[in-house]
Amino acid sequence: MHPYNILTMSLALAGALALAGCGSDSNGSVDNGGGGTTPPTTTYTYDFNSGTSLPTTLTLNASETAGLTATPTLDATQDAGGKGQALAVAITAPLGEKKLYLQETGHTKASKLSFQVKLSQEAFDAGFTGGKLYAKTGDGWTWSNGDWVSINPDTWTTVTWTPGTDSVDLADIKELGLQFYAGATSTAVSEVKVYVDNILIE
Ligand SMILES: [Ca+2]
């Protein structure tokens, strides 16, 4: 064999050994070089990625606004995580102030709430501008709420609340949820969409 070929083979073998000796450990996981690990994937209370209808522990309440109707569907064209489904709510209502509540009744205790919310351009243009999280607690169903969060159209916005910071009775929650709001100058709407995804109740 020509000396040049022997040298090439030796270099190739050394390279293969070097590759085998770094970059992976005995269980096959990849060392990212920084000593860190990939953070665990969040398991949401509701991600709406399976099923075809609203879970039984969630309901829509439009009773505070005369003439407002809200129809829920699970929409495969929308997802806060990029691939899946989101809850879509089609709202029809006359002009004037509008309040719509997405109510959750599956938890009696909660220390942190997080909802991802998106307004369609049509809903935003009509006067829906944001929302807030709330809870009703104790025998008197006492109302408490987090800060108002403005939501831009066509952008997923995370709305969070830590009820304990507002002295809410965290041990006796009757209902919690998200309030969508449009003010007194908001226009009449027909089937405008708002979206909710990745609800986390901890
Ligand atoms: Ca989803």
PDB file of C-alpha atoms and ligand atoms in Angstrom:
ATOM      1  CA  MET A   1       0.000   0.000   0.000  1.00  0.00           C
ATOM      2  CA  HIS A   2       1.198   3.472  -0.823  1.00  0.00           C
ATOM      3  CA  PRO A   3       2.291   5.386   2.300  1.00  0.00           C
ATOM      4  CA  TYR A   4      -0.196   8.153   1.466  1.00  0.00           C
ATOM      5  CA  ASN A   5      -3.090   5.692   1.582  1.00  0.00           C
ATOM      6  CA  ILE A   6      -1.952   4.288   4.947  1.00  0.00           C
ATOM      7  CA  LEU A   7      -1.810   7.821   6.355  1.00  0.00           C
ATOM      8  CA  THR A   8      -5.335   8.575   5.083  1.00  0.00           C
ATOM      9  CA  MET A   9      -6.723   5.371   6.606  1.00  0.00           C
ATOM     10  CA  SER A  10      -5.058   6.143   9.931  1.00  0.00           C
ATOM     11  CA  LEU A  11      -6.531   9.610  10.039  1.00  0.00           C
ATOM     12  CA  ALA A  12      -9.988   8.267   9.176  1.00  0.00           C
ATOM     13  CA  LEU A  13      -9.777   5.637  11.938  1.00  0.00           C
ATOM     14  CA  ALA A  14      -8.625   8.213  14.481  1.00  0.00           C
ATOM     15  CA  GLY A  15     -11.508  10.462  13.498  1.00  0.00           C
ATOM     16  CA  ALA A  16     -14.051   7.645  13.898  1.00  0.00           C
ATOM     17  CA  LEU A  17     -12.724   6.780  17.343  1.00  0.00           C
ATOM     18  CA  ALA A  18     -12.861  10.419  18.369  1.00  0.00           C
ATOM     19  CA  LEU A  19     -16.471  10.706  17.246  1.00  0.00           C
ATOM     20  CA  ALA A  20     -17.437   7.543  19.129  1.00  0.00           C
ATOM     21  CA  GLY A  21     -15.874   8.821  22.298  1.00  0.00           C
ATOM     22  CA  CYS A  22     -17.689  12.105  22.672  1.00  0.00           C
ATOM     23  CA  GLY A  23     -21.067  13.656  22.110  1.00  0.00           C
ATOM     24  CA  SER A  24     -23.100  10.855  23.596  1.00  0.00           C
ATOM     25  CA  ASP A  25     -23.303   8.808  26.763  1.00  0.00           C
ATOM     26  CA  SER A  26     -24.294   5.261  27.485  1.00  0.00           C
ATOM     27  CA  ASN A  27     -28.033   5.903  27.230  1.00  0.00           C
ATOM     28  CA  GLY A  28     -27.740   7.625  23.909  1.00  0.00           C
ATOM     29  CA  SER A  29     -28.799  11.101  24.957  1.00  0.00           C
ATOM     30  CA  VAL A  30     -26.962  13.979  23.349  1.00  0.00           C
ATOM     31  CA  ASP A  31     -24.690  16.168  25.398  1.00  0.00           C
ATOM     32  CA  ASN A  32     -25.459  19.716  24.380  1.00  0.00           C
ATOM     33  CA  GLY A  33     -22.048  20.830  25.550  1.00  0.00           C
ATOM     34  CA  GLY A  34     -23.376  23.276  28.099  1.00  0.00           C
ATOM     35  CA  GLY A  35     -24.198  20.813  30.812  1.00  0.00           C
ATOM     36  CA  GLY A  36     -27.885  21.718  30.577  1.00  0.00           C
ATOM     37  CA  THR A  37     -30.885  19.570  29.919  1.00  0.00           C
ATOM     38  CA  THR A  38     -33.960  20.202  27.810  1.00  0.00           C
ATOM     39  CA  PRO A  39     -36.764  21.594  30.017  1.00  0.00           C
ATOM     40  CA  PRO A  40     -39.761  19.275  30.470  1.00  0.00           C
ATOM     41  CA  THR A  41     -42.784  19.844  28.269  1.00  0.00           C
ATOM     42  CA  THR A  42     -45.639  21.571  30.099  1.00  0.00           C
ATOM     43  CA  THR A  43     -48.721  19.434  30.594  1.00  0.00           C
ATOM     44  CA  TYR A  44     -51.629  21.838  30.344  1.00  0.00           C
ATOM     45  CA  THR A  45     -54.921  21.382  32.161  1.00  0.00           C
ATOM     46  CA  TYR A  46     -56.646  21.998  28.831  1.00  0.00           C
ATOM     47  CA  ASP A  47     -54.809  22.074  25.483  1.00  0.00           C
ATOM     48  CA  PHE A  48     -57.883  21.242  23.345  1.00  0.00           C
ATOM     49  CA  ASN A  49     -55.696  19.115  21.069  1.00  0.00           C
ATOM     50  CA  SER A  50     -58.022  16.115  21.217  1.00  0.00           C
ATOM     51  CA  GLY A  51     -61.776  15.794  21.152  1.00  0.00           C
ATOM     52  CA  THR A  52     -64.380  17.687  19.196  1.00  0.00           C
ATOM     53  CA  SER A  53     -66.326  19.621  21.829  1.00  0.00           C
ATOM     54  CA  LEU A  54     -65.864  21.738  24.947  1.00  0.00           C
ATOM     55  CA  PRO A  55     -64.790  19.632  27.975  1.00  0.00           C
ATOM     56  CA  THR A  56     -67.650  19.199  30.465  1.00  0.00           C
ATOM     57  CA  THR A  57     -65.797  21.186  33.165  1.00  0.00           C
ATOM     58  CA  LEU A  58     -65.768  24.294  30.956  1.00  0.00           C
ATOM     59  CA  THR A  59     -68.851  26.360  30.133  1.00  0.00           C
ATOM     60  CA  LEU A  60     -69.539  29.689  28.455  1.00  0.00           C
ATOM     61  CA  ASN A  61     -71.698  32.180  30.325  1.00  0.00           C
ATOM     62  CA  ALA A  62     -73.106  35.189  28.507  1.00  0.00           C
ATOM     63  CA  SER A  63     -75.953  35.872  30.933  1.00  0.00           C
ATOM     64  CA  GLU A  64     -74.733  39.359  31.892  1.00  0.00           C
ATOM     65  CA  THR A  65     -75.135  40.702  28.359  1.00  0.00           C
ATOM     66  CA  ALA A  66     -78.589  40.738  26.819  1.00  0.00           C
ATOM     67  CA  GLY A  67     -78.651  39.245  23.360  1.00  0.00           C
ATOM     68  CA  LEU A  68     -75.123  37.830  23.426  1.00  0.00           C
ATOM     69  CA  THR A  69     -74.700  34.283  22.154  1.00  0.00           C
ATOM     70  CA  ALA A  70     -71.413  32.374  22.184  1.00  0.00           C
ATOM     71  CA  THR A  71     -70.852  29.120  20.302  1.00  0.00           C
ATOM     72  CA  PRO A  72     -67.782  26.994  21.122  1.00  0.00           C
ATOM     73  CA  THR A  73     -65.935  24.754  18.678  1.00  0.00           C
ATOM     74  CA  LEU A  74     -62.511  23.155  18.684  1.00  0.00           C
ATOM     75  CA  ASP A  75     -60.592  24.691  15.792  1.00  0.00           C
ATOM     76  CA  ALA A  76     -57.781  22.746  14.091  1.00  0.00           C
ATOM     77  CA  THR A  77     -56.605  25.869  12.243  1.00  0.00           C
ATOM     78  CA  GLN A  78     -55.658  27.545  15.537  1.00  0.00           C
ATOM     79  CA  ASP A  79     -53.197  26.454  18.218  1.00  0.00           C
ATOM     80  CA  ALA A  80     -51.070  28.438  20.640  1.00  0.00           C
ATOM     81  CA  GLY A  81     -48.375  25.768  20.540  1.00  0.00           C
ATOM     82  CA  GLY A  82     -48.204  25.645  16.766  1.00  0.00           C
ATOM     83  CA  LYS A  83     -49.799  22.302  15.967  1.00  0.00           C
ATOM     84  CA  GLY A  84     -53.045  21.039  17.439  1.00  0.00           C
ATOM     85  CA  GLN A  85     -56.371  22.634  18.206  1.00  0.00           C
ATOM     86  CA  ALA A  86     -57.633  25.598  20.199  1.00  0.00           C
ATOM     87  CA  LEU A  87     -61.014  26.538  21.611  1.00  0.00           C
ATOM     88  CA  ALA A  88     -62.758  28.947  19.244  1.00  0.00           C
ATOM     89  CA  VAL A  89     -65.775  30.930  20.410  1.00  0.00           C
ATOM     90  CA  ALA A  90     -68.041  32.609  17.868  1.00  0.00           C
ATOM     91  CA  ILE A  91     -69.740  35.649  19.416  1.00  0.00           C
ATOM     92  CA  THR A  92     -72.893  37.354  18.201  1.00  0.00           C
ATOM     93  CA  ALA A  93     -74.173  40.379  20.106  1.00  0.00           C
ATOM     94  CA  PRO A  94     -75.834  43.797  19.701  1.00  0.00           C
ATOM     95  CA  LEU A  95     -73.917  47.052  20.126  1.00  0.00           C
ATOM     96  CA  GLY A  96     -72.887  48.068  23.625  1.00  0.00           C
ATOM     97  CA  GLU A  97     -70.989  46.572  26.555  1.00  0.00           C
ATOM     98  CA  LYS A  98     -70.253  42.842  26.279  1.00  0.00           C
ATOM     99  CA  LYS A  99     -69.113  40.390  28.943  1.00  0.00           C
ATOM    100  CA  LEU A 100     -68.428  36.754  28.228  1.00  0.00           C
ATOM    101  CA  TYR A 101     -67.106  34.275  30.776  1.00  0.00           C
ATOM    102  CA  LEU A 102     -65.300  31.007  30.173  1.00  0.00           C
ATOM    103  CA  GLN A 103     -66.009  29.187  33.445  1.00  0.00           C
ATOM    104  CA  GLU A 104     -64.035  26.275  34.881  1.00  0.00           C
ATOM    105  CA  THR A 105     -65.568  24.142  37.614  1.00  0.00           C
ATOM    106  CA  GLY A 106     -63.087  21.271  37.839  1.00  0.00           C
ATOM    107  CA  HIS A 107     -60.895  22.783  40.590  1.00  0.00           C
ATOM    108  CA  THR A 108     -61.620  23.818  44.182  1.00  0.00           C
ATOM    109  CA  LYS A 109     -58.022  24.890  44.800  1.00  0.00           C
ATOM    110  CA  ALA A 110     -55.610  26.852  42.654  1.00  0.00           C
ATOM    111  CA  SER A 111     -52.493  28.890  43.309  1.00  0.00           C
ATOM    112  CA  LYS A 112     -51.702  29.921  39.745  1.00  0.00           C
ATOM    113  CA  LEU A 113     -53.785  30.354  36.602  1.00  0.00           C
ATOM    114  CA  SER A 114     -52.564  30.840  33.047  1.00  0.00           C
ATOM    115  CA  PHE A 115     -54.658  31.088  29.872  1.00  0.00           C
ATOM    116  CA  GLN A 116     -53.439  31.786  26.338  1.00  0.00           C
ATOM    117  CA  VAL A 117     -55.869  34.027  24.490  1.00  0.00           C
ATOM    118  CA  LYS A 118     -56.170  35.425  20.974  1.00  0.00           C
ATOM    119  CA  LEU A 119     -58.658  37.872  19.476  1.00  0.00           C
ATOM    120  CA  SER A 120     -59.544  37.787  15.806  1.00  0.00           C
ATOM    121  CA  GLN A 121     -59.093  41.075  13.961  1.00  0.00           C
ATOM    122  CA  GLU A 122     -62.896  41.272  13.636  1.00  0.00           C
ATOM    123  CA  ALA A 123     -63.426  40.898  17.390  1.00  0.00           C
ATOM    124  CA  PHE A 124     -60.747  43.505  18.122  1.00  0.00           C
ATOM    125  CA  ASP A 125     -62.209  45.934  15.590  1.00  0.00           C
ATOM    126  CA  ALA A 126     -65.652  45.524  17.156  1.00  0.00           C
ATOM    127  CA  GLY A 127     -64.331  46.558  20.562  1.00  0.00           C
ATOM    128  CA  PHE A 128     -63.032  43.438  22.334  1.00  0.00           C
ATOM    129  CA  THR A 129     -59.723  44.598  23.730  1.00  0.00           C
ATOM    130  CA  GLY A 130     -58.686  42.092  26.383  1.00  0.00           C
ATOM    131  CA  GLY A 131     -59.700  40.159  29.442  1.00  0.00           C
ATOM    132  CA  LYS A 132     -58.934  39.123  32.977  1.00  0.00           C
ATOM    133  CA  LEU A 133     -58.901  35.984  35.082  1.00  0.00           C
ATOM    134  CA  TYR A 134     -61.217  35.641  38.050  1.00  0.00           C
ATOM    135  CA  ALA A 135     -62.366  33.301  40.777  1.00  0.00           C
ATOM    136  CA  LYS A 136     -65.494  32.957  42.924  1.00  0.00           C
ATOM    137  CA  THR A 137     -64.751  31.574  46.365  1.00  0.00           C
ATOM    138  CA  GLY A 138     -66.387  30.552  49.631  1.00  0.00           C
ATOM    139  CA  ASP A 139     -70.048  30.082  50.498  1.00  0.00           C
ATOM    140  CA  GLY A 140     -70.764  33.607  49.292  1.00  0.00           C
ATOM    141  CA  TRP A 141     -69.166  32.958  45.898  1.00  0.00           C
ATOM    142  CA  THR A 142     -67.056  36.060  46.507  1.00  0.00           C
ATOM    143  CA  TRP A 143     -65.661  37.572  43.296  1.00  0.00           C
ATOM    144  CA  SER A 144     -61.934  38.266  42.911  1.00  0.00           C
ATOM    145  CA  ASN A 145     -59.984  38.981  39.763  1.00  0.00           C
ATOM    146  CA  GLY A 146     -56.498  39.463  38.404  1.00  0.00           C
ATOM    147  CA  ASP A 147     -55.285  42.473  36.465  1.00  0.00           C
ATOM    148  CA  TRP A 148     -56.847  43.466  33.172  1.00  0.00           C
ATOM    149  CA  VAL A 149     -54.685  42.334  30.247  1.00  0.00           C
ATOM    150  CA  SER A 150     -54.870  44.102  26.876  1.00  0.00           C
ATOM    151  CA  ILE A 151     -54.777  41.693  23.954  1.00  0.00           C
ATOM    152  CA  ASN A 152     -53.719  42.600  20.422  1.00  0.00           C
ATOM    153  CA  PRO A 153     -55.477  40.988  17.450  1.00  0.00           C
ATOM    154  CA  ASP A 154     -54.078  37.866  15.815  1.00  0.00           C
ATOM    155  CA  THR A 155     -51.451  37.339  18.513  1.00  0.00           C
ATOM    156  CA  TRP A 156     -51.513  34.739  21.277  1.00  0.00           C
ATOM    157  CA  THR A 157     -51.239  36.497  24.635  1.00  0.00           C
ATOM    158  CA  THR A 158     -50.698  34.729  27.947  1.00  0.00           C
ATOM    159  CA  VAL A 159     -53.001  35.960  30.726  1.00  0.00           C
ATOM    160  CA  THR A 160     -51.846  34.896  34.181  1.00  0.00           C
ATOM    161  CA  TRP A 161     -52.993  35.393  37.756  1.00  0.00           C
ATOM    162  CA  THR A 162     -51.669  34.239  41.106  1.00  0.00           C
ATOM    163  CA  PRO A 163     -54.804  34.424  43.295  1.00  0.00           C
ATOM    164  CA  GLY A 164     -52.887  34.184  46.575  1.00  0.00           C
ATOM    165  CA  THR A 165     -51.397  37.614  45.993  1.00  0.00           C
ATOM    166  CA  ASP A 166     -54.926  39.059  46.161  1.00  0.00           C
ATOM    167  CA  SER A 167     -55.929  37.304  49.408  1.00  0.00           C
ATOM    168  CA  VAL A 168     -58.326  34.963  47.662  1.00  0.00           C
ATOM    169  CA  ASP A 169     -59.473  31.931  49.689  1.00  0.00           C
ATOM    170  CA  LEU A 170     -57.512  29.405  47.679  1.00  0.00           C
ATOM    171  CA  ALA A 171     -59.005  26.424  49.482  1.00  0.00           C
ATOM    172  CA  ASP A 172     -62.633  26.960  48.500  1.00  0.00           C
ATOM    173  CA  ILE A 173     -62.880  27.947  44.859  1.00  0.00           C
ATOM    174  CA  LYS A 174     -66.373  27.504  43.426  1.00  0.00           C
ATOM    175  CA  GLU A 175     -65.559  28.697  39.940  1.00  0.00           C
ATOM    176  CA  LEU A 176     -62.651  30.239  38.095  1.00  0.00           C
ATOM    177  CA  GLY A 177     -62.208  31.478  34.599  1.00  0.00           C
ATOM    178  CA  LEU A 178     -61.578  34.132  32.005  1.00  0.00           C
ATOM    179  CA  GLN A 179     -63.680  37.178  31.253  1.00  0.00           C
ATOM    180  CA  PHE A 180     -63.690  38.656  27.760  1.00  0.00           C
ATOM    181  CA  TYR A 181     -64.790  42.274  27.682  1.00  0.00           C
ATOM    182  CA  ALA A 182     -65.897  44.870  25.130  1.00  0.00           C
ATOM    183  CA  GLY A 183     -66.889  48.362  26.283  1.00  0.00           C
ATOM    184  CA  ALA A 184     -70.018  50.432  25.893  1.00  0.00           C
ATOM    185  CA  THR A 185     -68.914  51.816  22.534  1.00  0.00           C
ATOM    186  CA  SER A 186     -68.327  48.382  21.004  1.00  0.00           C
ATOM    187  CA  THR A 187     -70.269  47.645  17.837  1.00  0.00           C
ATOM    188  CA  ALA A 188     -72.713  44.862  17.051  1.00  0.00           C
ATOM    189  CA  VAL A 189     -70.970  41.618  16.114  1.00  0.00           C
ATOM    190  CA  SER A 190     -71.970  38.519  14.208  1.00  0.00           C
ATOM    191  CA  GLU A 191     -70.006  35.309  14.649  1.00  0.00           C
ATOM    192  CA  VAL A 192     -66.708  37.023  15.455  1.00  0.00           C
ATOM    193  CA  LYS A 193     -64.097  34.663  16.855  1.00  0.00           C
ATOM    194  CA  VAL A 194     -62.010  34.703  20.005  1.00  0.00           C
ATOM    195  CA  TYR A 195     -59.651  31.864  20.898  1.00  0.00           C
ATOM    196  CA  VAL A 196     -58.362  30.173  24.051  1.00  0.00           C
ATOM    197  CA  ASP A 197     -55.629  27.547  24.380  1.00  0.00           C
ATOM    198  CA  ASN A 198     -53.157  26.045  26.849  1.00  0.00           C
ATOM    199  CA  ILE A 199     -55.052  26.627  30.084  1.00  0.00           C
ATOM    200  CA  LEU A 200     -52.881  25.844  33.107  1.00  0.00           C
ATOM    201  CA  ILE A 201     -54.427  25.546  36.564  1.00  0.00           C
ATOM    202  CA  GLU A 202     -51.935  24.741  39.299  1.00  0.00           C
TER     203      GLU A 202
HETATM  204 CA    CA B   1     -53.863  23.455  21.695  1.00  0.00          CA
END
